[in-house]
Coordinates of N, CA and C in Angstrom, one line a residue:
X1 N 54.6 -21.7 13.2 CA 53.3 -21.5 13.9 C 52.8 -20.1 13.5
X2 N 53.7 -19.0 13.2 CA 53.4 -18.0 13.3 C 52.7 -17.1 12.0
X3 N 53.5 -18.2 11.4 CA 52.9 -18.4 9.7 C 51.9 -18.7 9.3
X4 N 51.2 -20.0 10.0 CA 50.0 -20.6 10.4 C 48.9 -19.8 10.8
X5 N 49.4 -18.6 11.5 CA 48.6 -17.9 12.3 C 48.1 -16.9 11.2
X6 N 49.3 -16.4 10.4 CA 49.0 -15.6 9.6 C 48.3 -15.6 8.5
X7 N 48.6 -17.2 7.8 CA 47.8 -17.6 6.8 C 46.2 -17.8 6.9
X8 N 46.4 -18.3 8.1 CA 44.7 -18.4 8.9 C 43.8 -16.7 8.7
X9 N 44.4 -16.3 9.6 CA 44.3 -14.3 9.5 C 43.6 -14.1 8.0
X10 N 44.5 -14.6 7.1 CA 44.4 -13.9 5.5 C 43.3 -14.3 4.8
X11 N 43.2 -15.9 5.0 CA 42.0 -16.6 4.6 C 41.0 -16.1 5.1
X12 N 40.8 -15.8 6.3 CA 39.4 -15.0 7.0 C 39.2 -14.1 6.6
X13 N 40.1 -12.9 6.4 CA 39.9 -11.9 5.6 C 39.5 -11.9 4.4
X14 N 40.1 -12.7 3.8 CA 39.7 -13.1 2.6 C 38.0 -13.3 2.3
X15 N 38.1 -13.9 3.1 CA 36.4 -15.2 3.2 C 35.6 -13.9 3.4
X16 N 35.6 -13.1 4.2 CA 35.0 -11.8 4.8 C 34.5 -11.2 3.9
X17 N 35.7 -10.8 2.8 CA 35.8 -9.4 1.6 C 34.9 -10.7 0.7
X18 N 34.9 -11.6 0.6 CA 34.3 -12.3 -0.6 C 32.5 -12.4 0.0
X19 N 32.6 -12.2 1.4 CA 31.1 -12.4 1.6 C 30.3 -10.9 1.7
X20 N 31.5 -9.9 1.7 CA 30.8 -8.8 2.2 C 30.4 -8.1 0.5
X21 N 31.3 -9.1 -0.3 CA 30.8 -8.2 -1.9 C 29.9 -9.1 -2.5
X22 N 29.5 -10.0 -2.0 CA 28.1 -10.6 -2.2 C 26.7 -10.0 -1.5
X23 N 27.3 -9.6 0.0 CA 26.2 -8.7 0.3 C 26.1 -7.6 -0.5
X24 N 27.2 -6.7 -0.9 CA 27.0 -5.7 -1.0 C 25.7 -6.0 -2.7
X25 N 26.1 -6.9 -3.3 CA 25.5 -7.3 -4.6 C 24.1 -7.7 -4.6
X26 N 24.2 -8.3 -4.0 CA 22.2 -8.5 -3.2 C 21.6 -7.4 -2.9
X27 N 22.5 -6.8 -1.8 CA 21.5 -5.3 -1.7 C 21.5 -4.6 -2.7
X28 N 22.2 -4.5 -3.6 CA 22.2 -3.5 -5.1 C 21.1 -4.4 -5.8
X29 N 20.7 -5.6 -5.7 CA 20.0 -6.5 -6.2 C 18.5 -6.2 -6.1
X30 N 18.7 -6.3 -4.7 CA 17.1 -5.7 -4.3 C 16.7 -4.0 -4.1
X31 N 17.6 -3.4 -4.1 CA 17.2 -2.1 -4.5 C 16.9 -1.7 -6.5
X32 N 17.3 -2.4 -6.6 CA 17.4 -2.6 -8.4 C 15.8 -3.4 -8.7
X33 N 15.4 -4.2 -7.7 CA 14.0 -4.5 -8.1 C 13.2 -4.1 -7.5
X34 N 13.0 -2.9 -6.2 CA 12.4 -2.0 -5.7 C 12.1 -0.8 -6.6
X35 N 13.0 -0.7 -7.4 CA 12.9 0.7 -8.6 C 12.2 0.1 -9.0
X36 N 11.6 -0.8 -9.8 CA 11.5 -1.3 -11.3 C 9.5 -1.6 -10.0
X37 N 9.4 -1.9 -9.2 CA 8.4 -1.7 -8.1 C 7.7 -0.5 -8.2
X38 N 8.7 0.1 -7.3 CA 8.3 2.3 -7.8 C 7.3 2.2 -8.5
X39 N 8.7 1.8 -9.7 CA 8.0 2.4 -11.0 C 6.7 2.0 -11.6
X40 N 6.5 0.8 -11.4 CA 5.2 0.0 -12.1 C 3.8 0.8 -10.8
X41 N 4.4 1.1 -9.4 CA 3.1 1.6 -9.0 C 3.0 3.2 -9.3
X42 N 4.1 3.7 -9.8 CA 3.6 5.3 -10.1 C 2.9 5.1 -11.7
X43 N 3.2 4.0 -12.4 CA 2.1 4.1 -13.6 C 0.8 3.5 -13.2
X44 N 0.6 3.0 -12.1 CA -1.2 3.0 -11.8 C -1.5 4.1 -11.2
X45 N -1.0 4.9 -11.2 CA -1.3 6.4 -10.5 C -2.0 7.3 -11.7
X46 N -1.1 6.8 -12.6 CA -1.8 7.7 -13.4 C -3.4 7.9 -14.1
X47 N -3.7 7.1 -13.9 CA -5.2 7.0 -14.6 C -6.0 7.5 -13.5
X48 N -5.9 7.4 -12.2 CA -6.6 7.9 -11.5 C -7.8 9.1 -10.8
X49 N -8.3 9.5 -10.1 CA -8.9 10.3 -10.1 C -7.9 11.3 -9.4
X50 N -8.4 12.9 -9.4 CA -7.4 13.8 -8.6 C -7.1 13.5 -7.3
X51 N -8.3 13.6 -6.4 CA -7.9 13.3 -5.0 C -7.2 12.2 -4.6
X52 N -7.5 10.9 -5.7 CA -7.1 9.4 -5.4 C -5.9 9.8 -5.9
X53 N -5.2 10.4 -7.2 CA -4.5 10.3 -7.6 C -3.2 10.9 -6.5
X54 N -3.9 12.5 -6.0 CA -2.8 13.2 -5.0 C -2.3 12.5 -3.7
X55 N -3.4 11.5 -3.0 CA -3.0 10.7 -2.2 C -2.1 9.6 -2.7
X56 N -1.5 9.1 -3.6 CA -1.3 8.2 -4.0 C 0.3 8.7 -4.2
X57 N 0.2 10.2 -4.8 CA 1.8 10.5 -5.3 C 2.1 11.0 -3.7
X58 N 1.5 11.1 -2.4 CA 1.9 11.2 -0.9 C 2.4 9.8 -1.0
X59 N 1.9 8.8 -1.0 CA 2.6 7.7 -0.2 C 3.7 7.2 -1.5
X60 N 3.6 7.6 -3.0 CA 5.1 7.3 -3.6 C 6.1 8.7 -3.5
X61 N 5.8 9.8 -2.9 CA 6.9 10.5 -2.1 C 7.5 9.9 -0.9
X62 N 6.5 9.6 -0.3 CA 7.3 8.6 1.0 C 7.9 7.5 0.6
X63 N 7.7 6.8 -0.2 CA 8.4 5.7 -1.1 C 9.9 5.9 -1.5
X64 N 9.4 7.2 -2.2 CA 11.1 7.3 -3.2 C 11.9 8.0 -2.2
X65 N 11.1 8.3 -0.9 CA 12.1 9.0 0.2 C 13.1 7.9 0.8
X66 N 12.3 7.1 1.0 CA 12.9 5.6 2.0 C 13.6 5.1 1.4
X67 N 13.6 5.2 -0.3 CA 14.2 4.2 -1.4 C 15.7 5.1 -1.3
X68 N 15.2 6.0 -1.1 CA 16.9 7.3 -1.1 C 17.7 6.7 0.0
X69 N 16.8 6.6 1.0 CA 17.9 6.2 2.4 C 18.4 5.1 2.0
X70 N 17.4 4.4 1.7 CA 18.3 3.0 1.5 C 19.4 3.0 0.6
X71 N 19.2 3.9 -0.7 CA 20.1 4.2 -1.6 C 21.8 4.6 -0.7
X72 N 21.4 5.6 0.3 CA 22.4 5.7 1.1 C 22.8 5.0 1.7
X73 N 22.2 4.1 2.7 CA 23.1 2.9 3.5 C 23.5 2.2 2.5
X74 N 23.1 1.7 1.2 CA 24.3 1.1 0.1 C 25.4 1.6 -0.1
X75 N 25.1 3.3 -0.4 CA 26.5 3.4 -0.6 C 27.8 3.5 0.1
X76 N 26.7 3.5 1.6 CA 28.2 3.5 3.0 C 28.3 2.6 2.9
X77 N 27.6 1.3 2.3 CA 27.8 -0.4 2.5 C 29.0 -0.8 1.7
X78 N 29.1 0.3 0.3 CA 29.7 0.0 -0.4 C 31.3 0.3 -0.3
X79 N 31.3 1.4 0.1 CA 32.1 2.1 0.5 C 33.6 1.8 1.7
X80 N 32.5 0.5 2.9 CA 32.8 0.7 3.6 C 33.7 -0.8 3.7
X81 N 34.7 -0.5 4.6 CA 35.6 -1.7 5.2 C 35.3 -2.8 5.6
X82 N 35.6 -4.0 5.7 CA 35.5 -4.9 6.1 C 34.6 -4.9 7.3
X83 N 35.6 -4.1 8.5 CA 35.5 -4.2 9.7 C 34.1 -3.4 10.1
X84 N 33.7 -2.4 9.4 CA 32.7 -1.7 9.4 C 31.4 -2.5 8.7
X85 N 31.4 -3.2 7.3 CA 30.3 -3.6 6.8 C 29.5 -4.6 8.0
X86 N 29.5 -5.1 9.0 CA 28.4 -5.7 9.6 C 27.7 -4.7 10.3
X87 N 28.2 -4.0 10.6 CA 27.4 -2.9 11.5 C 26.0 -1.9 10.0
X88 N 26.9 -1.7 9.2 CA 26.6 -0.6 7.8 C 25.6 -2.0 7.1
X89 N 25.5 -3.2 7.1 CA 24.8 -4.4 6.7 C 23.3 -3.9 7.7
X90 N 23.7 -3.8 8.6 CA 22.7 -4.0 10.0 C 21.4 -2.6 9.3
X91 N 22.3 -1.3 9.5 CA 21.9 -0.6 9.1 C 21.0 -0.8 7.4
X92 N 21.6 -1.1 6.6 CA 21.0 -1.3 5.6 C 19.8 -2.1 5.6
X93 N 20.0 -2.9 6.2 CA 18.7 -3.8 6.3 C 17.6 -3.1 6.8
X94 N 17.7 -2.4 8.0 CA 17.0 -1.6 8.9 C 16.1 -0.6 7.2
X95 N 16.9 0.0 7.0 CA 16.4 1.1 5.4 C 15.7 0.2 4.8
X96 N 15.8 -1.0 4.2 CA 15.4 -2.1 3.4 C 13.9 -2.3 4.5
X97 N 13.7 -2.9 5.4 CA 12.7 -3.1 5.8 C 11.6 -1.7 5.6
X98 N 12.3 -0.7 5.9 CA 11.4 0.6 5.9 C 10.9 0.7 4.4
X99 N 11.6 0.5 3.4 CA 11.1 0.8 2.2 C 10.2 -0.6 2.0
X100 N 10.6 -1.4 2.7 CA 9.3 -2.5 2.3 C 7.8 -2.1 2.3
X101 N 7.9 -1.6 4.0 CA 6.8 -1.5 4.6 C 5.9 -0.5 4.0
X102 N 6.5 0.8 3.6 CA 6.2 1.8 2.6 C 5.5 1.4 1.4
X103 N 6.6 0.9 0.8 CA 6.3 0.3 -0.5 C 4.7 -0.8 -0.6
X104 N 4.7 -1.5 0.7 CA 3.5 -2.3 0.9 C 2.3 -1.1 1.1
X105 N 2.6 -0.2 1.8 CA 1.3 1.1 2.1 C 1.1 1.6 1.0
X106 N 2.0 1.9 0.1 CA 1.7 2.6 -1.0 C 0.7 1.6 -2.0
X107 N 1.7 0.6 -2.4 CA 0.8 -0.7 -3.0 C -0.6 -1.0 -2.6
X108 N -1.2 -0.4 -1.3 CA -2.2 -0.7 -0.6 C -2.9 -0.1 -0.8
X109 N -2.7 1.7 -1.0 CA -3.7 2.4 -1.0 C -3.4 2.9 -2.6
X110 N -3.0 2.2 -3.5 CA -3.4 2.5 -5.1 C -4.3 1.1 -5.7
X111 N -4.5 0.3 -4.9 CA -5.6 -1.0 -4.9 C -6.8 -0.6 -4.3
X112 N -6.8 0.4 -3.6 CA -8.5 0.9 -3.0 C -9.0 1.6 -4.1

């Protein structure tokens, strides 16, 4: 029985670490296609006019700011234990949404 118990134990842990390095790979996923994002809107910046242009490198400063945090909750994600990754997932997500929303303002106001 007790064996049973343990083998059970091992498998879930198991199952755990195999799900949590899938997240952790997604979110390196989508931060990997957020850069390559960035990037393509700081080269419509450049043709710009000055004023258009200086408002434009404001909202991809706030961009590559959010993109840092999120850079950070990856790497506590990556970093982190089993027992800790749903909480450090939670969080990450939270960073991920914020660089969306950014990333959508920025994208917004280099289309006007």
């Amino acid at each position: 029985m007790k064996k049973d118990i343990k083998d059970a134990a091992g498998k879930t842990a198991a199952y755990t670490k195999e799900q949590l390095d899938q997240i952790r790979q997604e979110a390196a996923n989508k931060l990997t296609a957020m850069d390559k994002d960035i990037d393509a809107l700081q080269a419509k910046a450049g043709p710009m006019s000055d004023q258009a242009k200086a408002q434009a490198q404001k909202a991809l400063d706030d961009l590559k700011a959010k993109r840092a945090a999120a850079a950070a909750k990856l790497d506590a994600l990556k970093a982190a234990g089993q027992d800790a990754g749903q909480e450090l997932k939670a969080g990450y997500d939270a960073a991920m949404d914020n660089l969306a929303k950014a990333y959508e303002a920025a994208k917004k106001g280099l289309e006007q």
